[in-house]
CSV table of C-alpha atoms in Angstrom, one decimal:
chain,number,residue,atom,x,y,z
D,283,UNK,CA,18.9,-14.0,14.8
D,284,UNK,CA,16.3,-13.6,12.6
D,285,UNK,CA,13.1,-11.3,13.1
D,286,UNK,CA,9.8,-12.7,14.1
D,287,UNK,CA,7.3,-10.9,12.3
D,288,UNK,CA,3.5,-9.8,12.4
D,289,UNK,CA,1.8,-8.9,9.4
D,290,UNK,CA,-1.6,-7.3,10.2
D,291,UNK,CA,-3.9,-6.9,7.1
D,292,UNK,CA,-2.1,-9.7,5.0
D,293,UNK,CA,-5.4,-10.4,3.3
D,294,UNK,CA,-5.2,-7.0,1.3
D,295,UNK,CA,-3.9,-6.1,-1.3
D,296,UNK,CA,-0.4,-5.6,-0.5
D,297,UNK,CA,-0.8,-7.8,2.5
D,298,UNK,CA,-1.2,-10.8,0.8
D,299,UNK,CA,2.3,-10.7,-1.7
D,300,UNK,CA,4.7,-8.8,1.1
D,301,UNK,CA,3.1,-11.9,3.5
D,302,UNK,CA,4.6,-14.4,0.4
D,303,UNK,CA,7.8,-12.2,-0.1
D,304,UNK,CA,8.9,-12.4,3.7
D,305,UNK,CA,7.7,-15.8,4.1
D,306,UNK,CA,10.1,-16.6,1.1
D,307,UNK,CA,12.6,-14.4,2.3
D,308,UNK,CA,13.1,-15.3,6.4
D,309,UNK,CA,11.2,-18.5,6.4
D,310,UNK,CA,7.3,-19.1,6.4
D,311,UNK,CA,8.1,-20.2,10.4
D,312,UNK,CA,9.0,-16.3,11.2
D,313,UNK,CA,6.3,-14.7,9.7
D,314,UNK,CA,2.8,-15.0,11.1
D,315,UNK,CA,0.3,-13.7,9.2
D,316,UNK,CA,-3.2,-11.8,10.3
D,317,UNK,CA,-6.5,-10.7,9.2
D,318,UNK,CA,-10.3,-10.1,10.4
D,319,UNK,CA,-11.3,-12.7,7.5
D,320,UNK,CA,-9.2,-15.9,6.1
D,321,UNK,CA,-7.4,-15.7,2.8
D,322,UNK,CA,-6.4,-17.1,0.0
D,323,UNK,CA,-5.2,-20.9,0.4
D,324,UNK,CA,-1.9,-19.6,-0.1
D,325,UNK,CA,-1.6,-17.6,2.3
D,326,UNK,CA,-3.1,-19.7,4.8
D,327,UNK,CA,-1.4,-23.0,4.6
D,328,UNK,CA,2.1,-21.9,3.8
D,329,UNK,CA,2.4,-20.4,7.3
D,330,UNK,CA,1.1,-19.0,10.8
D,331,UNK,CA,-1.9,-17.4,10.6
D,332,UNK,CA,-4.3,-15.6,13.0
D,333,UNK,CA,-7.9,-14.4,12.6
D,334,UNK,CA,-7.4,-10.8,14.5
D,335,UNK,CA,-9.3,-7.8,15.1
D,336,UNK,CA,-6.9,-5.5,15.2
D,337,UNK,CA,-8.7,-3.0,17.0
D,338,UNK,CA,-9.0,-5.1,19.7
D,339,UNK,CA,-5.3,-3.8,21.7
D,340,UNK,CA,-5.8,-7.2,24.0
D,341,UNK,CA,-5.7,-9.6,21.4
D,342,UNK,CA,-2.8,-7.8,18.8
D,343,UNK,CA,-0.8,-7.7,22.4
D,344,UNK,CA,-1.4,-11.9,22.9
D,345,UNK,CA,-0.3,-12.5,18.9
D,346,UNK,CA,3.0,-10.3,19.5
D,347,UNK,CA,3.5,-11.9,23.1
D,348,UNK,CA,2.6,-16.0,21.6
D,349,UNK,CA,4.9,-15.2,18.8
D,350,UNK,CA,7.4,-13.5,20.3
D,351,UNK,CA,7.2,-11.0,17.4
D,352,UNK,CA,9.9,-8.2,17.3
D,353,UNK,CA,8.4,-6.6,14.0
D,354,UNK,CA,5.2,-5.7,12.4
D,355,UNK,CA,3.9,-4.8,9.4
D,356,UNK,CA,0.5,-2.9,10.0
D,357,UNK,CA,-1.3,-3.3,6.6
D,358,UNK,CA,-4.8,-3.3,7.8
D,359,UNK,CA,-6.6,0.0,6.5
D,360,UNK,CA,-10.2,1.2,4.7
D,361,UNK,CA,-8.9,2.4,1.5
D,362,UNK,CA,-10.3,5.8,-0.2
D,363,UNK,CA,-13.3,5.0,-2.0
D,364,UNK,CA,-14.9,2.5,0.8
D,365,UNK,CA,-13.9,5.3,3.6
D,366,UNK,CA,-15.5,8.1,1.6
D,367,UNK,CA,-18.8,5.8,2.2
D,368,UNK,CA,-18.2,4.6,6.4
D,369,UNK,CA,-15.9,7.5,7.5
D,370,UNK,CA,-16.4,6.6,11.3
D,371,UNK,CA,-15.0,3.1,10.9
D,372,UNK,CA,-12.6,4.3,8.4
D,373,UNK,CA,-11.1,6.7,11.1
D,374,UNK,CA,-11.5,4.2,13.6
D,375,UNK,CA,-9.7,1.3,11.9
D,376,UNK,CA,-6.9,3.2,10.3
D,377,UNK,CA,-6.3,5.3,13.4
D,378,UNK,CA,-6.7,3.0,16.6
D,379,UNK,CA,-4.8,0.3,14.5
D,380,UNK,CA,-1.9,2.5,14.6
D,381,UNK,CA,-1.9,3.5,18.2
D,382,UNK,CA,-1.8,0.2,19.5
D,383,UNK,CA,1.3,-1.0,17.5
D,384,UNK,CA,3.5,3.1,18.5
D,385,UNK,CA,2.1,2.3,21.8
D,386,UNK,CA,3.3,-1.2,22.0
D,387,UNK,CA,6.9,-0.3,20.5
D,388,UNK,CA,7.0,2.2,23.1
D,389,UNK,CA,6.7,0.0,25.9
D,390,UNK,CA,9.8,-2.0,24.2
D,391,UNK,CA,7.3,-4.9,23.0
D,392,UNK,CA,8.5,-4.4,19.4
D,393,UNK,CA,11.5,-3.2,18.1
D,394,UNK,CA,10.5,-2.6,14.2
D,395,UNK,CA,7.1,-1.2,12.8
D,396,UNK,CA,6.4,-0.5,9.1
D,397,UNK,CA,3.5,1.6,8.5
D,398,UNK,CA,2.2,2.4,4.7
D,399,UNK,CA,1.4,6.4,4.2
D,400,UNK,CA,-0.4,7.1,0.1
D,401,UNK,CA,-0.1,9.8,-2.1
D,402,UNK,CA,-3.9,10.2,0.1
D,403,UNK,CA,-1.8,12.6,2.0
D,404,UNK,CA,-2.0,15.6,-0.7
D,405,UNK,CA,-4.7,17.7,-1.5
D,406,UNK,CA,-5.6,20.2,-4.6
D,407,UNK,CA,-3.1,22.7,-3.2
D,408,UNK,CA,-0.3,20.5,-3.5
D,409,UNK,CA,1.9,21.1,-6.3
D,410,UNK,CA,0.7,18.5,-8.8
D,411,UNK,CA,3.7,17.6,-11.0
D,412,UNK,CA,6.9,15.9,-9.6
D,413,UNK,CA,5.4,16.8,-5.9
D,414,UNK,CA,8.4,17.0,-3.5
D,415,UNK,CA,8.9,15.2,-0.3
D,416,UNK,CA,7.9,18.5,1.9
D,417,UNK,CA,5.2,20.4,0.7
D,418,UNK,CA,1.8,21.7,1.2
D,419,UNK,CA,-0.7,18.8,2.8
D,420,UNK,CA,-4.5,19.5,2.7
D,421,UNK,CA,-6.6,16.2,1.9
D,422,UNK,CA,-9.8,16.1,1.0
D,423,UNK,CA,-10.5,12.0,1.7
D,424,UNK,CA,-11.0,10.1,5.2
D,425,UNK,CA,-8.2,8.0,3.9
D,426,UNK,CA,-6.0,11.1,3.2
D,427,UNK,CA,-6.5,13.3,6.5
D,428,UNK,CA,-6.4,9.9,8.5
D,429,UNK,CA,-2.7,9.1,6.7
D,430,UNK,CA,-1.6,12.4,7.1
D,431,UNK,CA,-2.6,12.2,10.8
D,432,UNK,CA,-0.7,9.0,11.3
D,433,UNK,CA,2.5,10.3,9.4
D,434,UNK,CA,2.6,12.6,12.4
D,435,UNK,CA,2.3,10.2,14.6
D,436,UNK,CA,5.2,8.3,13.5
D,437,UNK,CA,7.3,11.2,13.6
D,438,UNK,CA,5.7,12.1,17.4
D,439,UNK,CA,6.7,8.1,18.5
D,440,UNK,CA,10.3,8.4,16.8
D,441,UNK,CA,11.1,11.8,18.4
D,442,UNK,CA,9.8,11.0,21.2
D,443,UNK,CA,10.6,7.9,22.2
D,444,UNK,CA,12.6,6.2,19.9
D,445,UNK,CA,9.8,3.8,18.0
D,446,UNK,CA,11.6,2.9,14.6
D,447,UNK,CA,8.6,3.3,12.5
D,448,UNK,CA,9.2,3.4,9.2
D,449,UNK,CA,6.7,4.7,6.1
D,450,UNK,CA,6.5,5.2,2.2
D,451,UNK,CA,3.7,7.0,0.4
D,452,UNK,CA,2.3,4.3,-2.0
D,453,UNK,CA,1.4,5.1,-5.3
D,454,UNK,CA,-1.8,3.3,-6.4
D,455,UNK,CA,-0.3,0.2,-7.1
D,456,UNK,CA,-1.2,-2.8,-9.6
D,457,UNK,CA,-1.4,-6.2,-8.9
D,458,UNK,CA,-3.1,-9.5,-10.5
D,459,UNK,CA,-3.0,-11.5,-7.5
D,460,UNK,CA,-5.9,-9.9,-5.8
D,461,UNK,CA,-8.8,-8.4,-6.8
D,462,UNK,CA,-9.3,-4.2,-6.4
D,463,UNK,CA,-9.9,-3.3,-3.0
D,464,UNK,CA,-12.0,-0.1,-3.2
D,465,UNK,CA,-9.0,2.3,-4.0
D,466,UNK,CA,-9.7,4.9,-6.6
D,467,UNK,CA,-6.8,3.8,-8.7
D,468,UNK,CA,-8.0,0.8,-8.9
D,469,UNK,CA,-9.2,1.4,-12.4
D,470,UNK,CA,-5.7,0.2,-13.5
D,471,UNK,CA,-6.0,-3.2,-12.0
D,472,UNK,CA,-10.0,-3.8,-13.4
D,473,UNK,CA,-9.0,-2.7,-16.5
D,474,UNK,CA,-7.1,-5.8,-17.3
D,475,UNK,CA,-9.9,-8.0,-16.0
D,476,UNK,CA,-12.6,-6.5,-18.1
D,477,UNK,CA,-9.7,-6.5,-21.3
D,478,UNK,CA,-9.4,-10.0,-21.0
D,479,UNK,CA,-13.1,-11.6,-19.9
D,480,UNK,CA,-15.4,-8.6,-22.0
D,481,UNK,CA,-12.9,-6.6,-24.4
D,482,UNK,CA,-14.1,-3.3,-23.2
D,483,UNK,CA,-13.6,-1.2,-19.6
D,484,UNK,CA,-16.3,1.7,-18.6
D,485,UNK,CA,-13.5,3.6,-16.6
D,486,UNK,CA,-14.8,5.6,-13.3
D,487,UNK,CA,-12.4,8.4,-13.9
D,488,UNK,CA,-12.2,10.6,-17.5
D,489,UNK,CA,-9.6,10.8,-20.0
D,490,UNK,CA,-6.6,12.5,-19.0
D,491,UNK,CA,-6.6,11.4,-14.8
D,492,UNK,CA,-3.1,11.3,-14.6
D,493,UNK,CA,-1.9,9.6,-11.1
D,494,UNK,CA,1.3,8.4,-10.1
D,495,UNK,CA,1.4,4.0,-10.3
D,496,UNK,CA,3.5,1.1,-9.0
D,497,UNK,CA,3.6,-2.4,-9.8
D,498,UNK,CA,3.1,-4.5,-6.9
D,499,UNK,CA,6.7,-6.3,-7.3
D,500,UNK,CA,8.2,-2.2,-7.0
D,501,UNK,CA,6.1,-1.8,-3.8
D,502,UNK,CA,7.0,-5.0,-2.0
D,503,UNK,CA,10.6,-4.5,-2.7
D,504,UNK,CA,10.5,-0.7,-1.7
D,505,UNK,CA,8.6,-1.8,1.6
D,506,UNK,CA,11.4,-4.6,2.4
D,507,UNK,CA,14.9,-2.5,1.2
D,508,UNK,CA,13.1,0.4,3.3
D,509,UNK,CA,13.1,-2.4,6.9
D,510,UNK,CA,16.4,-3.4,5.8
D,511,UNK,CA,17.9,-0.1,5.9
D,512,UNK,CA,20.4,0.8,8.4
D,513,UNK,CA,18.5,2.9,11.4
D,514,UNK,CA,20.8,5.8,10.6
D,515,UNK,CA,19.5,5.9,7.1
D,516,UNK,CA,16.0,6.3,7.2
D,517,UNK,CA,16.2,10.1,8.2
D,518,UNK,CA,12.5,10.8,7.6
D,519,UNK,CA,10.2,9.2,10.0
D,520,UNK,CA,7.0,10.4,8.8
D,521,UNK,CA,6.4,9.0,5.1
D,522,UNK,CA,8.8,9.0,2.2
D,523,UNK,CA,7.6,10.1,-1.2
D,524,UNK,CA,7.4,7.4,-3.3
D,525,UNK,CA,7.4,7.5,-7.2
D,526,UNK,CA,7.4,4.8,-10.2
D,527,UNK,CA,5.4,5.4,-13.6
D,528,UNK,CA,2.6,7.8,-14.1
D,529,UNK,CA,-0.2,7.7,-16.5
D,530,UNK,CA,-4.0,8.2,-18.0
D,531,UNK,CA,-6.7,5.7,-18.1
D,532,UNK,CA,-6.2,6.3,-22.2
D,533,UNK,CA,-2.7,5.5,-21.7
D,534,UNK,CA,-3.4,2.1,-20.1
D,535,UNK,CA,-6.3,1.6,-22.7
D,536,UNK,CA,-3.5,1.9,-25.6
D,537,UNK,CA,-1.1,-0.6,-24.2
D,538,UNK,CA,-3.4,-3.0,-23.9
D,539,UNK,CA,-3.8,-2.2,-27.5
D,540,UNK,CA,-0.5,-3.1,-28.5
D,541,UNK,CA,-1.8,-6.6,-27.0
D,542,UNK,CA,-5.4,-7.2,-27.7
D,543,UNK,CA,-6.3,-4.6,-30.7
D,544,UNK,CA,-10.3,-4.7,-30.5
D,545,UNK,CA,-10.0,-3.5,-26.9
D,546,UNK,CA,-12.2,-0.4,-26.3
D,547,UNK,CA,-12.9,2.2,-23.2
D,548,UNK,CA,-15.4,4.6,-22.4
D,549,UNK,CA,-15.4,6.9,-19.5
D,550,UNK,CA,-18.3,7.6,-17.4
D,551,UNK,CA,-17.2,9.3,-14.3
D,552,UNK,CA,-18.3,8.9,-10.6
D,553,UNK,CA,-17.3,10.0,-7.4
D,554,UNK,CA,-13.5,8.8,-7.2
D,555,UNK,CA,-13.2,11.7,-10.3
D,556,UNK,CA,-13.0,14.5,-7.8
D,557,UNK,CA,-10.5,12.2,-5.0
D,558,UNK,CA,-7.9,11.9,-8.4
D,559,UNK,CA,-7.9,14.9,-8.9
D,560,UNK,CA,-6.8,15.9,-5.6
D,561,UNK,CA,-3.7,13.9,-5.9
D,562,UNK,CA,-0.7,14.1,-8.0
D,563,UNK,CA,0.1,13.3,-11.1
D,564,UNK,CA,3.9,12.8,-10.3
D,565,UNK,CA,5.9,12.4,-7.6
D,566,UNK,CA,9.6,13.3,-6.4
D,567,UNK,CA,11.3,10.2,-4.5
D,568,UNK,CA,14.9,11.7,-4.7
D,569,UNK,CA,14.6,11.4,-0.8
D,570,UNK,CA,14.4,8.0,-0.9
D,571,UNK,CA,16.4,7.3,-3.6
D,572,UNK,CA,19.2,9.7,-1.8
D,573,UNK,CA,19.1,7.8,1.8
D,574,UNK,CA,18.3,3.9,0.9
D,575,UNK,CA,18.5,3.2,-2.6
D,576,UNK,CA,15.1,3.3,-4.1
D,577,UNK,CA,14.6,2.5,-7.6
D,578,UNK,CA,11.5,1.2,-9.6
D,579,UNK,CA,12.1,-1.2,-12.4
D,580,UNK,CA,8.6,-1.6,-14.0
D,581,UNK,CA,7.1,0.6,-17.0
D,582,UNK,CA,3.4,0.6,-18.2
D,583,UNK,CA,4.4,-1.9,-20.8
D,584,UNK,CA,5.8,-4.4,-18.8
D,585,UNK,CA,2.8,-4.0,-16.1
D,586,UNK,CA,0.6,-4.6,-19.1
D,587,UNK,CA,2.6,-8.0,-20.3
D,588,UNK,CA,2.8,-9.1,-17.0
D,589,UNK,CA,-0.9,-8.3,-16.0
D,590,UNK,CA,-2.3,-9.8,-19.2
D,591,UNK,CA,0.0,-13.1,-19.0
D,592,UNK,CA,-0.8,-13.9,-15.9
D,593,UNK,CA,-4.6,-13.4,-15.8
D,594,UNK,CA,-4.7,-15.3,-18.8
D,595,UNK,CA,-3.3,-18.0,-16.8
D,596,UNK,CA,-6.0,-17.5,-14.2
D,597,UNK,CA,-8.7,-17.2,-16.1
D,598,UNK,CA,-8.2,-20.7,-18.2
């Protein structure tokens, strides 16, 4: 039989392509998707979807009861730079969000959560190159202390009750199919919009902000092979480390170089500078790599093709 699943947050970034992946994948029938605000036309005719708060417990409870969902993927979240600004709500929305779906796998109403961690999780004592799977964790962001909160969480509901939740530590991640969502590595998504419609990018971090990426295509396939994984598998139940390409703003600035030669950058740094530079500049996935397979295929060249190709195609 094949899952019935929720996707909460399918608007987002990543919510809208995993929404088209698993649509593609199980049917658009099985997979109702779910959002506080409509989204693209996409999204919305090719499928179920619900207008939900999902703070409100009641009405996630009625979606997964209509439905008869046995899996959810809780998307919705107030990304770094946005939570830095409404820390309240931020908490609010990325914490209660959380305990309503552990609560309603404990009480055997789902069977499957998936729950995205971020490199948010370390701080400016974490060892900053090739940063292990265990390690120190002192974040400095709302986003950060709120996703190291929930890892623990997870791990709480799996120990002690048996909720198979599942999580990975996203890089930032790249995308041309929606536009940046308040993150602060969301540079290396604006920077290909500002290439193409004004040949220049005034880049909110400085030269040399090394941070560990991922194209979107890596992420969705990392957060489907990580559901798919045999139960025994998936031995840590707070967040795996995640890892795919890491660079510079300069070293985004050059590829697109390679493509459209007059392109220029200037740096004038705000805020978001001291959030990177709490985070690493690599990471160490070996974990996930060792217990289901993980393995990135994308390099900054081939994000850059891909992101200029396509947003040409948008923008004509």
């Amino acid at each position: 039989m094949k899952s019935r699943i929720l996707i909460i947050g399918a608007c987002g970034q990543i919510g809208t392509e995993l929404t088209i992946a698993l649509r593609n994948r199980f049917g658009a029938d099985k997979v109702v998707a779910s959002d506080i605000r409509e989204g693209n036309e996409e999204l919305m005719s090719e499928g179920h979807f619900e207008l939900l708060d999902a703070t409100d417990f009641a009405a996630v409870e009625d979606v997964i009861f209509r439905y008869k969902i046995d899996t959810v993927y809780l998307m919705a979240a107030m990304l770094s730079a946005i939570a830095e600004r409404f820390p309240a709500k931020a908490w609010h929305l990325n914490m209660t969000t959380l305990f309503h779906i552990l609560n309603l796998a404990k009480d055997k109403k789902v069977k499957k959560v998936f729950w995205p961690s971020s490199i948010a999780v370390f701080g400016e004592t974490t060892p900053s190159e090739n940063t292990p799977q265990l390690t120190v964790m002192e974040p400095s962001t709302v986003y950060g202390i709120s996703k190291q909160t929930g890892e623990r969480w997870c791990e709480y509901y799996h120990k002690k009750y048996g909720v198979d939740v599942r999580s990975i530590r996203y890089p930032g991640l790249i995308s041309y199919t929606t536009e940046p969502g308040g993150g602060t590595t969301d540079y290396a998504v604006d920077i290909y919009h500002r290439a193409l419609k004004h040949g220049n990018y005034r880049c909110f971090l400085q030269e040399g902000t090394v941070l560990p990426m991922m194209y979107m295509e890596d992420a969705i396939r990392a957060t489907i092979n990580i559901m798919d994984a045999p139960k025994k598998d998936v031995k840590i139940r707070s967040s795996y480390n995640l890892g795919g390409v890491s660079f510079a703003p300069e070293d985004v600035a050059q590829s697109i170089q390679k493509v459209i030669p007059a392109f220029e950058i200037e740096y004038e740094p705000d805020f978001r500078q001291a959030i990177a530079d709490s985070w690493p500049g690599s990471i160490d996935d070996s974990e996930a790599r060792k217990d289901w397979g993980w393995e990135h295929k994308f390099d900054l060249d081939a994000i850059t093709k891909i992101m200029l190709d396509n947003l040409k195609l948008q923008y004509s």
